Amino acid sequence: INFTDQSLGNPTAWQWTFEGGDPATSTEQNPSVVYNTAGNFDVTLVVTNSTGSNALAMTDYINVNAEVLTVTPQTVTVGSDAGSTPVVLDASKAWSSSETCSWVTVTPTGGLGGGNIVISYEENTGIQRECVVTFATATSSVDFTLVQSGVAEVLTLDPATQTVDYLASSFDVSL
């Protein structure tokens, strides 16, 4: 946020105080301040000239809303073949991504603001699997879940319970 001093009386010195801001204070006439935390914040300005000083305190002058971070869709189910799926990230701040598995790649892995993201995945030759990709800013995060079908079949034994003689060298199982 860029602050502009509009004081009358030809000030020669400025002392700004920015609750919750970075920097928290400034002696510049027209400082720039960053707020990284949601909330309402006070701003105070003390100006000085040859006749003295005057202060202006503005209570709850700055209102910073919490970051809303969304990904659309939030869950996608795909087949077992390798491929990719697009998602849309809605973010107004810098973000990064991390995933819980090695078979998924996110492109890009971070950026400033939202946009189109590509989630690429490898072929699955096993059973169904799931990967969670987390998109995060400094103040918020949202998860995207990719569910990938498997090609392996679940085997059912018949009968369901087998008795095994550990002294035998082999035993029969019907599939």
PDB file of N, CA, C and O in Angstrom, residues 157-168 170-173:
ATOM      1  N   LEU A 157      -9.926 -65.615  -2.753  1.00  0.00           N
ATOM      2  CA  LEU A 157      -9.613 -67.030  -2.568  1.00  0.00           C
ATOM      3  C   LEU A 157     -10.890 -67.817  -2.320  1.00  0.00           C
ATOM      4  O   LEU A 157     -11.812 -67.341  -1.671  1.00  0.00           O
ATOM      5  N   ASP A 158     -10.929 -69.044  -2.864  1.00  0.00           N
ATOM      6  CA  ASP A 158     -12.072 -69.931  -2.647  1.00  0.00           C
ATOM      7  C   ASP A 158     -11.540 -71.270  -2.181  1.00  0.00           C
ATOM      8  O   ASP A 158     -10.807 -71.920  -2.941  1.00  0.00           O
ATOM      9  N   PRO A 159     -11.775 -71.757  -1.068  1.00  0.00           N
ATOM     10  CA  PRO A 159     -12.577 -71.097  -0.034  1.00  0.00           C
ATOM     11  C   PRO A 159     -11.798 -69.930   0.587  1.00  0.00           C
ATOM     12  O   PRO A 159     -10.595 -69.835   0.458  1.00  0.00           O
ATOM     13  N   ALA A 160     -12.523 -69.077   1.282  1.00  0.00           N
ATOM     14  CA  ALA A 160     -11.926 -67.862   1.840  1.00  0.00           C
ATOM     15  C   ALA A 160     -10.862 -68.196   2.871  1.00  0.00           C
ATOM     16  O   ALA A 160      -9.920 -67.445   3.051  1.00  0.00           O
ATOM     17  N   THR A 161     -10.987 -69.309   3.547  1.00  0.00           N
ATOM     18  CA  THR A 161     -10.010 -69.693   4.565  1.00  0.00           C
ATOM     19  C   THR A 161      -9.310 -70.971   4.117  1.00  0.00           C
ATOM     20  O   THR A 161      -9.966 -71.932   3.748  1.00  0.00           O
ATOM     21  N   GLN A 162      -8.019 -70.951   4.121  1.00  0.00           N
ATOM     22  CA  GLN A 162      -7.239 -72.131   3.754  1.00  0.00           C
ATOM     23  C   GLN A 162      -6.496 -72.625   4.992  1.00  0.00           C
ATOM     24  O   GLN A 162      -5.987 -71.831   5.776  1.00  0.00           O
ATOM     25  N   THR A 163      -6.436 -73.932   5.132  1.00  0.00           N
ATOM     26  CA  THR A 163      -5.634 -74.536   6.196  1.00  0.00           C
ATOM     27  C   THR A 163      -4.338 -74.993   5.548  1.00  0.00           C
ATOM     28  O   THR A 163      -4.352 -75.702   4.533  1.00  0.00           O
ATOM     29  N   VAL A 164      -3.234 -74.595   6.118  1.00  0.00           N
ATOM     30  CA  VAL A 164      -1.936 -74.902   5.533  1.00  0.00           C
ATOM     31  C   VAL A 164      -1.184 -75.830   6.475  1.00  0.00           C
ATOM     32  O   VAL A 164      -1.081 -75.563   7.663  1.00  0.00           O
ATOM     33  N   ASP A 165      -0.651 -76.905   5.896  1.00  0.00           N
ATOM     34  CA  ASP A 165       0.193 -77.815   6.646  1.00  0.00           C
ATOM     35  C   ASP A 165       1.623 -77.358   6.406  1.00  0.00           C
ATOM     36  O   ASP A 165       2.145 -77.459   5.291  1.00  0.00           O
ATOM     37  N   TYR A 166       2.258 -76.813   7.418  1.00  0.00           N
ATOM     38  CA  TYR A 166       3.589 -76.240   7.249  1.00  0.00           C
ATOM     39  C   TYR A 166       4.642 -77.296   6.954  1.00  0.00           C
ATOM     40  O   TYR A 166       5.733 -76.975   6.511  1.00  0.00           O
ATOM     41  N   LEU A 167       4.319 -78.560   7.151  1.00  0.00           N
ATOM     42  CA  LEU A 167       5.279 -79.609   6.845  1.00  0.00           C
ATOM     43  C   LEU A 167       5.226 -79.987   5.361  1.00  0.00           C
ATOM     44  O   LEU A 167       6.163 -80.569   4.840  1.00  0.00           O
ATOM     45  N   ALA A 168       4.152 -79.629   4.713  1.00  0.00           N
ATOM     46  CA  ALA A 168       4.019 -79.956   3.296  1.00  0.00           C
ATOM     47  C   ALA A 168       4.860 -79.008   2.476  1.00  0.00           C
ATOM     48  O   ALA A 168       5.133 -77.875   2.858  1.00  0.00           O
ATOM     49  N   SER A 170       3.935 -77.975  -0.569  1.00  0.00           N
ATOM     50  CA  SER A 170       3.090 -77.114  -1.383  1.00  0.00           C
ATOM     51  C   SER A 170       1.644 -77.288  -0.935  1.00  0.00           C
ATOM     52  O   SER A 170       1.324 -78.214  -0.206  1.00  0.00           O
ATOM     53  N   PHE A 171       0.784 -76.382  -1.387  1.00  0.00           N
ATOM     54  CA  PHE A 171      -0.637 -76.500  -1.120  1.00  0.00           C
ATOM     55  C   PHE A 171      -1.393 -75.888  -2.288  1.00  0.00           C
ATOM     56  O   PHE A 171      -0.817 -75.129  -3.075  1.00  0.00           O
ATOM     57  N   ASP A 172      -2.656 -76.240  -2.438  1.00  0.00           N
ATOM     58  CA  ASP A 172      -3.465 -75.790  -3.568  1.00  0.00           C
ATOM     59  C   ASP A 172      -4.382 -74.653  -3.133  1.00  0.00           C
ATOM     60  O   ASP A 172      -5.005 -74.715  -2.082  1.00  0.00           O
ATOM     61  N   VAL A 173      -4.459 -73.633  -3.990  1.00  0.00           N
ATOM     62  CA  VAL A 173      -5.389 -72.525  -3.788  1.00  0.00           C
ATOM     63  C   VAL A 173      -6.141 -72.357  -5.085  1.00  0.00           C
ATOM     64  O   VAL A 173      -5.539 -72.260  -6.162  1.00  0.00           O
TER      65      VAL A 173
END
